[in-house]
Amino acid sequence: MQGDGEVLFLGGVGEVAVTLGHDGLSFLPLHPELGSSCLSSIGLLPKLENKIKFSDVYAVELLDEGPVCGPWNTRIVAQGKKNSEMHRFAVHVITRSRKHPSQLVPCEYLFGHKDPETCKSWVEHLSACINNEQDRPKNLMVVFVHPLCGKGRGCKNWEMVAPLFDRAKVNTKVIITERAGHAYDTLASISDKELKKFDGVVAVGGDGLFNEILNGLLNSRNKISYPPTPEGFGYFGSTEKCQGCRNDGLNNSTATSDAVNVMLRVGSNKSDDHEPLLSTGKSVVGLDISSLNPNTESSTGDQVPPVFFPNDWFRLGIIPSGSTDAIVLSTTGERDAVTSALLIIFGRRIALDIAQVVRWKSSPSAEVLPTVRYAASFAGYGFYGEVIRESENYRWMGPARYDFSGTMVFLKHRSYDAKVAFLENENSHSFAASAENVADEVQPLQSRRKRSRKTICQANCSVCKETSTPGQNSEDEIPNSSQTIHNNPKWIWSEGRFLSVGAAVISCRNERAPDGLVAEAHLSDGFLHLLLIRDCPLPLYLWHLTQFTKKGSDPLTFKFVEHHKTRAFTFISSHDESVWNLDGELFQACEVSVQACRGLVNLFASGPEV
């Protein structure tokens, strides 16, 4: 089909000479005087391009015989025939929204010809070219749809985007979650042999459902060491108290058995986008793989190498349907179900840092029992944890309960005694506060600090590319993200009364905070952004919080705010009911150690367009 081109009819244009090249399809109108602009069959195109790149095509579809409209929606009469019916095929492509450059818009080119074999031949050739595009998924293991998240948007969004997956011939298995922990139990119990048959897993829900899927996958498949801890933290010298750990040198303890994931049991099993991760006792004994991928042959009895993370083949995806969808906004720039679905279909890939959170004690009087959890966006204590706990009393309010409970917790203005130690990052500047200089905030307009220019993470981010991505591990190689930490780390202690302690893994953008909690946080640079908010007068704290709602502002320049870019930190509190917020999920812990696991998972995303 290469060469001078074959004459086809193109909807909105008329007769065109079509040529198939190595990277796309090009066409030349034979009668340009009849009109140059057109309407696509799905929606308006900014301007009809004369070339279609294979990298922009998500599906090719052979259609039934029907009309093909010419310029100005006039019907084309084929070869002198009085009827306007033609054999047709559609090339489904994407274009970008003019107003929102991160948003992908599906549209189609409708071609027609009098000969059905010609249309069929074009479809076969174009499909073969598209199939040569690397990284596009063929089988998505499961699509977990949260039926109650975001006022029931989960099922509605899936019904809207499911035709895109069908059109692109991506095999999916849909599971409607029926209880808290359903997705976690399914993924934690699926065998590695079954997991290797698929390209990824997709969550149709909010950040909470994604957190559940993340922890289910990593429960027994992440073999990296526990986070480093400062000298004097106290647990590694006593093997009697930490039987599941062994000293690894740099105060890095490696679990000798699968870590137990325990969540604070709150509320009932009725859930929306905030779905607590619980061990329900209902085990899921594998999945019916024949229903997921009927063309895959069984190979019982064969030894399958274990699956570890990070790896370079398995990816996670999100169809945003929650209350905030911070992970999607931070990684794609758009809270749009269609855009996220298309990014999954095209197989876009970015590495994503994950925070490993190890709870050593749930309360000051509890026994030492290391419990591992993972967070993709944020881990927060104090104000952040209390808002989630308070919201459990108002589940009947839906997503509005977060605003209400946030106001209630804010008015209580509660602070907590705590000690925090973090690893110094020699290549960045921290912005620290002390208990003494908080009193200087009497004249707040003179208390703001100036910070250096931010480097915002975006598609093809140079900062994330500078750091080697540990996703190219062999099957039998156990990755260790702690290898990025120097042999003689310098720990810095900060203690006093804090309104909140938080660690942002990514920027955490959302509709209420357009720049996120930390605008300059990157997706895969191997760092956490530790935010320590010291006790301060209520009006100043309000001023600090309102700065998050203003695009271009900097809420981290107050003197009572400490901002540290670090790879790991340790937290100790004597409070009896200490709770953390991990991606919107409650986690009771008074002593934790946290580290950034660089590029631990791959996401179906490409980074936000700026």
Coordinates of C-alpha atoms in Angstrom, one line a residue:
M1 CA 0.0 0.0 0.0
Q2 CA 3.0 2.3 -0.1
G3 CA 3.7 4.4 -3.1
D4 CA 1.5 6.9 -4.9
G5 CA -1.5 6.0 -2.7
E6 CA -4.9 4.5 -3.1
V7 CA -8.0 6.6 -3.6
L8 CA -10.5 6.4 -0.8
F9 CA -13.3 8.6 0.4
L10 CA -12.8 10.5 3.7
G11 CA -15.6 11.8 5.7
G12 CA -15.8 15.6 5.6
V13 CA -13.2 15.9 2.7
G14 CA -14.2 13.7 -0.2
E15 CA -11.8 11.7 -2.4
V16 CA -8.2 11.4 -1.0
A17 CA -5.1 9.6 -2.1
V18 CA -4.0 7.6 0.9
T19 CA -0.4 6.4 1.5
L20 CA 0.8 4.0 4.2
G21 CA 4.2 4.9 5.6
H22 CA 6.4 3.4 8.3
D23 CA 5.1 5.7 11.1
G24 CA 1.7 6.6 9.9
L25 CA -1.0 7.2 7.4
S26 CA -0.9 10.3 5.1
F27 CA -3.5 11.5 2.6
L28 CA -3.9 14.2 0.0
P29 CA -7.3 15.6 -1.0
L30 CA -8.0 15.2 -4.7
H31 CA -10.5 18.1 -4.7
P32 CA -9.2 20.6 -2.1
E33 CA -11.4 23.3 -3.7
L34 CA -14.5 21.7 -2.2
G35 CA -13.5 22.5 1.3
S36 CA -10.6 22.3 3.8
S37 CA -12.3 22.0 7.2
C38 CA -14.4 19.2 8.4
L39 CA -16.3 17.6 11.2
S40 CA -15.3 14.3 12.7
S41 CA -18.0 11.7 13.4
I42 CA -17.4 12.0 17.1
G43 CA -16.7 15.7 17.6
L44 CA -15.1 18.8 16.3
L45 CA -11.5 18.6 15.2
P46 CA -9.5 21.8 15.4
K47 CA -8.2 21.2 11.9
L48 CA -8.0 18.0 9.8
E49 CA -4.4 16.9 9.7
N50 CA -3.1 15.3 6.5
K51 CA -1.2 12.7 8.4
I52 CA -2.2 10.2 11.1
K53 CA 0.6 8.9 13.3
F54 CA 0.3 5.3 14.4
S55 CA 1.3 6.5 17.9
D56 CA -2.0 8.6 18.0
V57 CA -4.2 5.7 16.8
Y58 CA -5.9 3.7 19.5
A59 CA -8.2 1.5 17.3
V60 CA -9.1 0.6 13.7
E61 CA -12.6 -0.6 13.2
L62 CA -14.3 -2.2 10.2
L63 CA -17.9 -0.8 9.9
D64 CA -21.1 -1.8 8.2
E65 CA -22.0 -0.3 4.9
G66 CA -23.3 3.2 5.2
P67 CA -23.0 6.8 4.2
V68 CA -19.7 8.8 4.1
C69 CA -20.3 12.5 4.2
G70 CA -18.3 14.8 2.0
P71 CA -17.4 18.5 2.4
W72 CA -20.2 20.5 4.2
N73 CA -21.9 17.3 5.1
T74 CA -23.0 16.5 1.5
R75 CA -23.4 12.9 0.8
I76 CA -20.9 11.3 -1.5
V77 CA -22.1 9.4 -4.6
A78 CA -19.7 6.6 -5.3
Q79 CA -18.7 5.9 -8.9
G80 CA -21.9 7.4 -10.4
K81 CA -24.2 5.3 -8.2
K82 CA -27.4 7.0 -7.1
N83 CA -27.2 5.7 -3.5
S84 CA -24.6 7.0 -1.1
E85 CA -23.9 3.8 0.8
M86 CA -20.3 2.7 0.9
H87 CA -18.2 0.1 2.7
R88 CA -16.4 1.9 5.5
F89 CA -13.7 1.7 8.2
A90 CA -12.9 4.1 11.0
V91 CA -9.5 5.1 12.3
H92 CA -9.8 6.2 16.0
V93 CA -7.2 8.7 17.1
I94 CA -6.6 11.2 19.9
T95 CA -6.1 14.9 19.8
R96 CA -5.4 17.3 22.7
S97 CA -7.8 19.9 24.0
R98 CA -6.9 23.4 23.2
K99 CA -8.0 24.7 26.7
H100 CA -6.5 21.8 28.6
P101 CA -3.3 20.5 27.0
S102 CA -3.2 17.4 29.3
Q103 CA -6.7 16.3 28.3
L104 CA -7.0 13.7 25.5
V105 CA -10.0 13.9 23.2
P106 CA -11.0 10.8 21.1
C107 CA -12.1 11.4 17.5
E108 CA -12.2 9.4 14.3
Y109 CA -11.4 9.5 10.6
L110 CA -14.1 7.8 8.5
F111 CA -12.9 6.2 5.3
G112 CA -15.0 4.6 2.6
H113 CA -14.7 2.6 -0.6
K114 CA -17.0 0.7 -3.0
D115 CA -15.0 -2.6 -2.6
P116 CA -15.4 -4.3 0.8
E117 CA -12.1 -6.2 0.4
T118 CA -10.3 -2.9 0.0
C119 CA -11.6 -1.7 3.4
K120 CA -10.8 -5.0 5.0
S121 CA -7.3 -5.0 3.7
W122 CA -6.7 -1.4 5.0
V123 CA -8.0 -2.5 8.5
E124 CA -5.7 -5.5 8.6
H125 CA -2.6 -3.5 7.6
L126 CA -3.4 -0.6 10.0
S127 CA -4.1 -3.0 12.8
A128 CA -0.8 -4.8 12.3
C129 CA 1.0 -1.4 12.4
I130 CA -0.7 -0.4 15.6
N131 CA 0.1 -3.8 17.2
N132 CA 3.8 -3.1 16.6
E133 CA 3.6 -0.1 18.9
Q134 CA 5.4 -1.1 22.1
D135 CA 4.0 -1.1 25.6
R136 CA 0.3 -1.2 24.7
P137 CA -1.5 -3.6 27.1
K138 CA -3.3 -6.6 25.7
N139 CA -4.7 -8.1 29.0
L140 CA -5.6 -6.1 32.1
M141 CA -5.8 -8.5 34.9
V142 CA -8.8 -7.0 36.6
V143 CA -10.6 -3.7 36.6
F144 CA -11.8 -2.9 40.1
V145 CA -14.8 -0.6 40.1
H146 CA -15.8 1.0 43.4
P147 CA -19.6 1.3 43.2
L148 CA -20.0 4.0 45.9
C149 CA -17.0 6.3 45.3
G150 CA -17.6 9.9 44.4
K151 CA -21.4 9.7 44.6
G152 CA -21.5 6.6 42.5
R153 CA -19.3 7.8 39.7
G154 CA -17.3 4.6 39.6
C155 CA -19.8 2.5 37.7
K156 CA -20.9 5.4 35.5
N157 CA -17.3 6.2 34.5
W158 CA -16.5 2.6 33.7
E159 CA -19.7 2.4 31.5
M160 CA -18.4 5.5 29.7
V161 CA -14.9 4.3 29.0
A162 CA -15.5 0.5 28.6
P163 CA -16.3 1.0 24.8
L164 CA -12.8 2.5 24.4
F165 CA -11.2 -0.7 25.7
D166 CA -13.4 -2.9 23.6
R167 CA -12.7 -0.9 20.5
A168 CA -8.9 -1.1 21.2
K169 CA -9.3 -4.9 21.8
V170 CA -7.9 -4.8 25.3
N171 CA -9.1 -7.8 27.3
T172 CA -10.5 -6.8 30.7
K173 CA -12.1 -8.5 33.7
V174 CA -14.4 -6.3 35.7
I175 CA -14.9 -6.7 39.5
I176 CA -17.3 -4.6 41.4
T177 CA -15.9 -4.3 44.9
E178 CA -18.4 -5.6 47.5
R179 CA -16.7 -4.9 50.8
A180 CA -13.7 -3.2 52.4
G181 CA -10.6 -5.1 51.5
H182 CA -12.1 -6.9 48.5
A183 CA -9.4 -5.6 46.1
Y184 CA -6.6 -6.1 48.6
D185 CA -7.6 -9.7 49.3
T186 CA -7.8 -10.5 45.6
L187 CA -4.4 -9.1 44.7
A188 CA -2.6 -10.4 47.8
S189 CA -3.8 -13.9 47.2
I190 CA -3.3 -14.2 43.4
S191 CA -0.4 -16.4 42.5
D192 CA 2.7 -15.0 40.7
K193 CA 2.0 -17.4 37.9
E194 CA -1.4 -15.9 37.3
L195 CA -0.1 -12.3 37.7
K196 CA 2.5 -12.8 35.0
K197 CA -0.2 -13.4 32.4
F198 CA -1.3 -9.8 32.5
D199 CA 0.0 -6.3 31.8
G200 CA -1.5 -4.4 34.7
V201 CA -4.4 -3.7 37.0
V202 CA -6.8 -0.7 36.9
A203 CA -8.7 1.0 39.7
V204 CA -11.9 2.8 38.9
G205 CA -12.3 4.8 42.0
G206 CA -10.4 7.2 44.2
D207 CA -7.0 7.4 46.0
G208 CA -8.2 5.0 48.7
L209 CA -9.1 2.2 46.3
F210 CA -5.7 2.7 44.5
N211 CA -4.0 2.4 47.9
E212 CA -5.8 -0.8 48.6
I213 CA -4.7 -2.3 45.3
L214 CA -1.1 -1.0 45.8
N215 CA -0.8 -2.7 49.2
G216 CA -2.4 -5.9 47.9
L217 CA 0.2 -6.1 45.1
L218 CA 3.2 -5.2 47.3
N219 CA 2.2 -7.2 50.4
S220 CA 4.5 -10.1 49.7
R221 CA 6.3 -8.9 46.5
N222 CA 8.4 -6.0 47.7
K223 CA 11.6 -7.4 49.4
I224 CA 13.4 -4.1 50.0
S225 CA 14.9 -3.4 53.4
Y226 CA 13.0 -1.5 56.1
P227 CA 13.7 2.2 56.2
P228 CA 17.0 3.3 57.8
T229 CA 16.6 4.7 61.3
P230 CA 18.9 7.0 63.4
E231 CA 21.2 5.7 66.1
G232 CA 19.3 5.4 69.4
F233 CA 15.9 4.6 67.8
G234 CA 16.1 1.4 69.8
Y235 CA 14.5 -1.5 68.1
F236 CA 17.3 -3.1 66.2
G237 CA 19.5 -4.0 69.2
S238 CA 16.9 -6.3 70.6
T239 CA 16.1 -9.4 68.5
E240 CA 13.7 -10.6 71.1
K241 CA 11.4 -7.7 70.5
C242 CA 11.7 -7.8 66.7
Q243 CA 11.7 -11.5 65.8
G244 CA 10.7 -10.8 62.2
C245 CA 13.7 -8.6 61.5
R246 CA 17.4 -8.9 61.2
N247 CA 20.0 -6.2 61.4
D248 CA 21.3 -5.4 57.9
G249 CA 24.1 -2.9 58.8
L250 CA 22.9 0.7 58.2
N251 CA 20.0 0.1 60.7
N252 CA 18.1 -1.4 57.7
S253 CA 16.1 -4.3 58.9
T254 CA 14.8 -6.8 56.4
A255 CA 11.7 -8.8 57.1
T256 CA 12.3 -12.5 57.3
S257 CA 8.6 -13.3 56.8
D258 CA 5.7 -11.7 55.1
A259 CA 4.8 -8.5 56.8
V260 CA 1.3 -8.3 58.3
N261 CA -0.8 -5.4 57.1
V262 CA -3.2 -4.3 59.8
M263 CA -5.5 -1.3 59.5
L264 CA -7.4 0.6 62.2
R265 CA -10.9 -0.9 62.1
V266 CA -13.3 2.0 61.7
G267 CA -16.9 2.4 60.6
S268 CA -18.7 -0.3 58.7
N269 CA -18.1 -2.1 55.5
K270 CA -20.1 0.5 53.7
S271 CA -17.6 2.6 51.8
D272 CA -17.2 5.1 49.1
D273 CA -13.9 6.6 47.9
H274 CA -12.5 6.3 51.4
E275 CA -12.2 2.5 51.7
P276 CA -10.3 1.3 54.8
L277 CA -7.9 -1.5 54.1
L278 CA -8.9 -4.4 56.3
S279 CA -8.2 -8.0 56.6
T280 CA -11.7 -9.3 56.3
G281 CA -11.0 -13.0 56.8
K282 CA -12.5 -13.8 53.4
S283 CA -9.6 -15.2 51.5
V284 CA -9.7 -15.1 47.7
V285 CA -8.2 -18.4 46.4
G286 CA -6.9 -17.1 43.1
L287 CA -8.9 -15.8 40.1
D288 CA -10.6 -17.7 37.3
I289 CA -7.9 -17.0 34.8
S290 CA -9.8 -18.6 32.0
S291 CA -12.5 -15.9 32.3
L292 CA -9.8 -13.2 32.2
N293 CA -7.8 -14.4 29.2
P294 CA -9.4 -17.4 27.5
N295 CA -6.6 -17.6 24.9
T296 CA -3.9 -18.3 27.5
E297 CA -2.9 -21.9 27.9
S298 CA -2.3 -23.3 31.3
S299 CA 1.1 -24.5 32.2
T300 CA 0.5 -26.3 35.5
G301 CA 3.5 -27.8 37.1
D302 CA 5.9 -25.3 35.6
Q303 CA 8.2 -23.4 37.9
V304 CA 7.5 -19.6 37.6
P305 CA 10.0 -17.1 38.9
P306 CA 8.5 -14.9 41.7
V307 CA 7.3 -11.4 40.9
F308 CA 9.1 -8.6 42.6
F309 CA 8.7 -4.8 42.5
P310 CA 10.0 -2.8 40.8
N311 CA 9.8 -4.5 37.4
D312 CA 9.6 -3.2 33.9
W313 CA 6.4 -4.9 32.7
F314 CA 3.5 -4.6 35.2
R315 CA 1.7 -1.2 35.5
L316 CA -1.1 0.2 37.5
G317 CA -3.8 2.5 36.2
I318 CA -6.6 4.7 37.7
I319 CA -9.8 5.8 36.1
P320 CA -10.6 8.8 38.4
S321 CA -13.9 8.5 40.3
G322 CA -13.1 9.7 43.8
S323 CA -13.6 12.8 45.9
T324 CA -10.1 14.3 45.3
D325 CA -8.2 12.0 42.8
A326 CA -4.9 13.6 43.8
I327 CA -2.8 10.8 42.3
V328 CA -4.4 11.1 38.9
L329 CA -4.2 14.9 38.9
S330 CA -0.5 14.8 39.9
T331 CA 0.5 12.2 37.3
T332 CA -1.7 13.2 34.3
G333 CA -2.7 16.8 34.9
E334 CA -6.4 16.0 34.3
R335 CA -9.1 14.6 36.4
D336 CA -10.8 13.1 33.3
A337 CA -11.9 9.5 33.0
V338 CA -11.5 9.4 29.2
T339 CA -8.0 10.8 29.3
S340 CA -6.9 8.2 31.9
A341 CA -8.5 5.4 29.9
L342 CA -6.7 6.5 26.7
L343 CA -3.4 6.7 28.5
I344 CA -3.9 3.1 29.7
I345 CA -4.9 1.9 26.2
F346 CA -1.8 3.6 24.7
G347 CA 0.4 2.0 27.3
R348 CA 1.9 5.2 28.6
R349 CA 4.4 4.6 31.3
I350 CA 6.0 6.6 34.2
A351 CA 7.9 5.3 37.2
L352 CA 6.3 6.3 40.5
D353 CA 7.9 6.7 43.9
I354 CA 6.2 4.9 46.8
A355 CA 6.5 5.6 50.5
Q356 CA 7.2 2.6 52.6
V357 CA 5.7 3.2 56.1
V358 CA 6.8 0.8 58.9
R359 CA 4.8 1.0 62.1
W360 CA 6.9 -0.2 65.1
K361 CA 4.3 0.6 67.8
S362 CA 0.6 1.4 67.5
S363 CA 0.5 3.0 70.9
P364 CA 3.2 3.8 73.6
S365 CA 2.1 0.8 75.7
A366 CA 1.9 -1.6 72.8
E367 CA 4.5 -4.3 71.9
V368 CA 6.9 -3.7 69.1
L369 CA 5.4 -5.3 66.0
P370 CA 6.7 -4.1 62.6
T371 CA 3.8 -3.6 60.2
V372 CA 4.4 -2.4 56.7
R373 CA 2.1 -0.2 54.6
Y374 CA 2.6 1.7 51.4
A375 CA 1.4 5.1 50.3
A376 CA 1.5 6.6 46.8
S377 CA 0.7 10.2 47.5
F378 CA 0.8 11.3 51.1
A379 CA 1.4 10.2 54.7
G380 CA 0.2 12.6 57.4
Y381 CA -0.2 12.8 61.1
G382 CA -2.0 15.3 63.5
F383 CA -4.4 17.5 61.6
Y384 CA -4.3 15.2 58.5
G385 CA -5.0 12.0 60.5
E386 CA -7.7 13.6 62.7
V387 CA -9.6 14.8 59.7
I388 CA -10.0 11.3 58.3
R389 CA -10.8 9.9 61.8
E390 CA -13.4 12.6 62.4
S391 CA -15.0 12.1 59.0
E392 CA -15.9 8.5 59.9
N393 CA -18.6 9.9 62.1
Y394 CA -20.2 11.7 59.1
R395 CA -20.1 9.1 56.4
W396 CA -23.8 9.8 55.6
M397 CA -22.7 13.2 54.3
G398 CA -20.7 11.7 51.4
P399 CA -17.7 13.7 50.2
A400 CA -18.9 16.8 52.0
R401 CA -17.9 15.2 55.3
Y402 CA -14.2 16.0 54.6
D403 CA -15.0 19.7 54.5
F404 CA -17.1 19.5 57.6
S405 CA -14.7 17.3 59.6
G406 CA -11.8 19.5 58.5
T407 CA -13.5 22.6 59.9
M408 CA -14.2 20.8 63.2
V409 CA -10.6 19.6 63.6
F410 CA -9.2 23.0 62.6
L411 CA -11.3 24.7 65.3
K412 CA -10.0 22.3 68.0
H413 CA -6.5 23.5 67.1
R414 CA -4.9 20.6 68.7
S415 CA -1.1 20.1 68.7
Y416 CA 1.0 17.1 69.6
D417 CA 4.4 16.4 71.2
A418 CA 6.6 14.5 68.8
K419 CA 10.2 13.9 67.7
V420 CA 11.1 13.6 64.1
A421 CA 14.5 12.6 62.7
F422 CA 15.2 12.9 58.9
L423 CA 18.1 12.2 56.7
E424 CA 19.9 15.3 55.5
N425 CA 19.9 15.9 51.8
E426 CA 23.2 17.6 50.9
N427 CA 21.9 18.8 47.5
S428 CA 18.9 20.7 48.7
H429 CA 18.0 23.5 51.1
S430 CA 15.6 22.8 54.0
F431 CA 13.4 25.5 55.4
A432 CA 13.3 25.1 59.2
A433 CA 11.5 26.7 62.1
S434 CA 12.1 26.6 65.8
A435 CA 9.8 26.8 68.7
E436 CA 11.2 30.2 69.6
N437 CA 10.8 32.0 66.2
V438 CA 7.1 31.1 65.9
A439 CA 6.5 33.9 68.3
D440 CA 7.8 36.3 65.7
E441 CA 4.6 35.7 63.7
V442 CA 2.9 38.6 65.5
Q443 CA 3.5 40.6 62.3
P444 CA 2.7 37.9 59.7
L445 CA 3.3 40.0 56.6
Q446 CA 6.9 40.3 57.6
S447 CA 7.4 36.6 58.5
R448 CA 7.4 35.0 55.0
R449 CA 10.6 33.6 53.6
K450 CA 11.7 33.6 50.0
R451 CA 12.4 30.3 48.4
S452 CA 14.4 29.4 45.3
R453 CA 12.6 28.9 42.0
K454 CA 10.6 25.7 41.8
T455 CA 11.2 23.0 39.1
I456 CA 7.8 21.6 38.4
C457 CA 7.4 17.9 37.4
Q458 CA 5.8 17.4 34.0
A459 CA 5.8 15.0 31.0
N460 CA 9.4 14.0 30.1
C461 CA 10.6 15.6 33.3
S462 CA 14.4 16.2 33.3
V463 CA 14.7 15.8 37.1
C464 CA 13.1 12.4 37.1
K465 CA 15.1 11.3 34.1
E466 CA 18.4 12.4 35.7
T467 CA 17.9 9.7 38.4
S468 CA 18.3 6.2 37.2
T469 CA 15.1 4.2 37.2
P470 CA 15.4 0.9 39.0
G471 CA 12.7 -0.7 36.9
Q472 CA 15.0 -2.8 34.8
N473 CA 15.6 -5.5 37.3
S474 CA 16.0 -9.1 36.3
E475 CA 13.4 -11.6 37.5
D476 CA 15.6 -13.1 40.2
E477 CA 17.1 -9.8 41.4
I478 CA 15.7 -8.4 44.6
P479 CA 15.9 -4.6 44.4
N480 CA 16.9 -2.5 47.3
S481 CA 16.0 1.2 47.2
S482 CA 18.1 1.9 50.3
Q483 CA 21.2 1.6 48.1
T484 CA 20.7 5.2 47.3
I485 CA 21.4 6.2 50.9
H486 CA 25.0 6.9 51.8
N487 CA 26.9 4.6 54.1
N488 CA 27.3 7.4 56.7
P489 CA 24.0 9.2 56.7
K490 CA 23.5 12.4 58.8
W491 CA 20.3 12.5 60.8
I492 CA 18.8 15.8 61.9
W493 CA 16.3 15.9 64.8
S494 CA 13.4 18.2 65.2
E495 CA 11.1 18.0 68.2
G496 CA 8.4 20.1 69.9
R497 CA 4.7 20.5 69.5
F498 CA 3.3 20.1 66.0
L499 CA -0.1 20.7 64.5
S500 CA 0.8 18.3 61.8
V501 CA 3.5 16.1 60.4
G502 CA 3.3 15.1 56.7
A503 CA 5.3 13.6 53.9
A504 CA 4.3 14.2 50.3
V505 CA 5.5 11.6 47.8
I506 CA 4.1 13.6 44.9
S507 CA 2.7 17.1 44.5
C508 CA -0.8 16.0 45.7
R509 CA -2.7 18.3 43.4
N510 CA -6.4 18.5 43.7
E511 CA -9.2 20.9 42.8
R512 CA -9.0 22.6 46.2
A513 CA -5.2 22.9 46.0
P514 CA -4.3 23.5 42.3
D515 CA -0.5 23.4 42.9
G516 CA -0.8 20.6 45.5
L517 CA 0.8 20.4 49.0
V518 CA 4.3 20.6 47.5
A519 CA 4.3 22.1 44.0
E520 CA 7.9 21.1 43.3
A521 CA 7.5 17.4 44.3
H522 CA 8.5 15.0 41.5
L523 CA 7.1 11.7 40.6
S524 CA 10.2 9.5 40.6
D525 CA 13.2 11.3 42.1
G526 CA 13.5 9.2 45.2
F527 CA 12.6 11.9 47.7
L528 CA 9.9 12.7 50.2
H529 CA 8.9 16.2 51.1
L530 CA 8.6 16.3 54.9
L531 CA 6.3 19.1 56.2
L532 CA 6.5 19.9 59.9
I533 CA 3.9 22.5 61.0
R534 CA 4.7 23.7 64.5
D535 CA 2.1 25.0 66.9
C536 CA 1.1 28.5 66.1
P537 CA -1.8 30.9 66.6
L538 CA -5.0 29.8 65.0
P539 CA -5.3 32.8 62.5
L540 CA -1.8 32.1 61.2
Y541 CA -2.6 28.4 60.7
L542 CA -5.7 29.5 58.8
W543 CA -3.6 31.8 56.6
H544 CA -1.2 28.9 55.9
L545 CA -4.1 26.6 54.9
T546 CA -5.8 29.1 52.7
Q547 CA -2.6 29.6 50.7
F548 CA -3.0 26.0 49.3
T549 CA -6.2 27.1 47.5
K550 CA -4.4 29.8 45.5
K551 CA -2.5 28.9 42.4
G552 CA 1.0 30.3 42.4
S553 CA 1.1 30.9 46.1
D554 CA 3.7 29.3 48.5
P555 CA 2.2 28.1 51.7
L556 CA 5.5 26.7 52.9
T557 CA 7.3 30.0 53.6
F558 CA 5.9 30.7 57.0
K559 CA 8.4 30.5 59.9
F560 CA 6.4 27.9 61.8
V561 CA 6.6 25.6 58.7
E562 CA 9.6 23.2 58.2
H563 CA 10.1 21.8 54.7
H564 CA 12.7 19.1 54.3
K565 CA 13.5 17.2 51.1
T566 CA 14.7 13.8 52.4
R567 CA 14.9 10.1 51.5
A568 CA 13.8 8.8 54.9
F569 CA 12.5 10.0 58.3
T570 CA 11.5 8.5 61.7
F571 CA 8.6 9.7 63.9
I572 CA 8.0 9.2 67.6
S573 CA 5.0 10.3 69.7
S574 CA 3.8 9.5 73.2
H575 CA 0.1 10.2 72.2
D576 CA -2.1 7.2 73.0
E577 CA -4.4 7.6 69.9
S578 CA -1.9 8.6 67.2
V579 CA -3.4 8.1 63.7
W580 CA -1.9 8.6 60.3
N581 CA -3.5 9.3 57.0
L582 CA -2.0 7.2 54.3
D583 CA -3.6 8.2 50.9
G584 CA -6.8 8.8 52.8
E585 CA -6.7 5.6 54.8
L586 CA -6.4 5.5 58.6
F587 CA -3.3 3.8 60.1
Q588 CA -2.8 3.9 63.9
A589 CA 0.8 4.3 64.9
C590 CA 2.8 6.3 67.4
E591 CA 6.3 5.2 66.2
V592 CA 7.0 4.9 62.4
S593 CA 9.9 5.0 60.0
V594 CA 9.3 6.0 56.4
Q595 CA 11.4 5.9 53.3
A596 CA 10.9 6.8 49.6
C597 CA 11.1 3.7 47.4
R598 CA 12.3 5.1 44.1
G599 CA 10.3 4.1 41.0
L600 CA 8.8 1.1 42.9
V601 CA 5.8 0.8 40.6
N602 CA 5.0 1.9 37.0
L603 CA 1.9 3.8 36.3
F604 CA -0.2 4.1 33.1
A605 CA 0.5 7.9 32.8
S606 CA 2.9 10.3 31.1
G607 CA 3.1 13.2 33.5
P608 CA 1.1 16.4 33.4
E609 CA 1.5 18.7 30.4
V610 CA 2.4 22.3 31.6

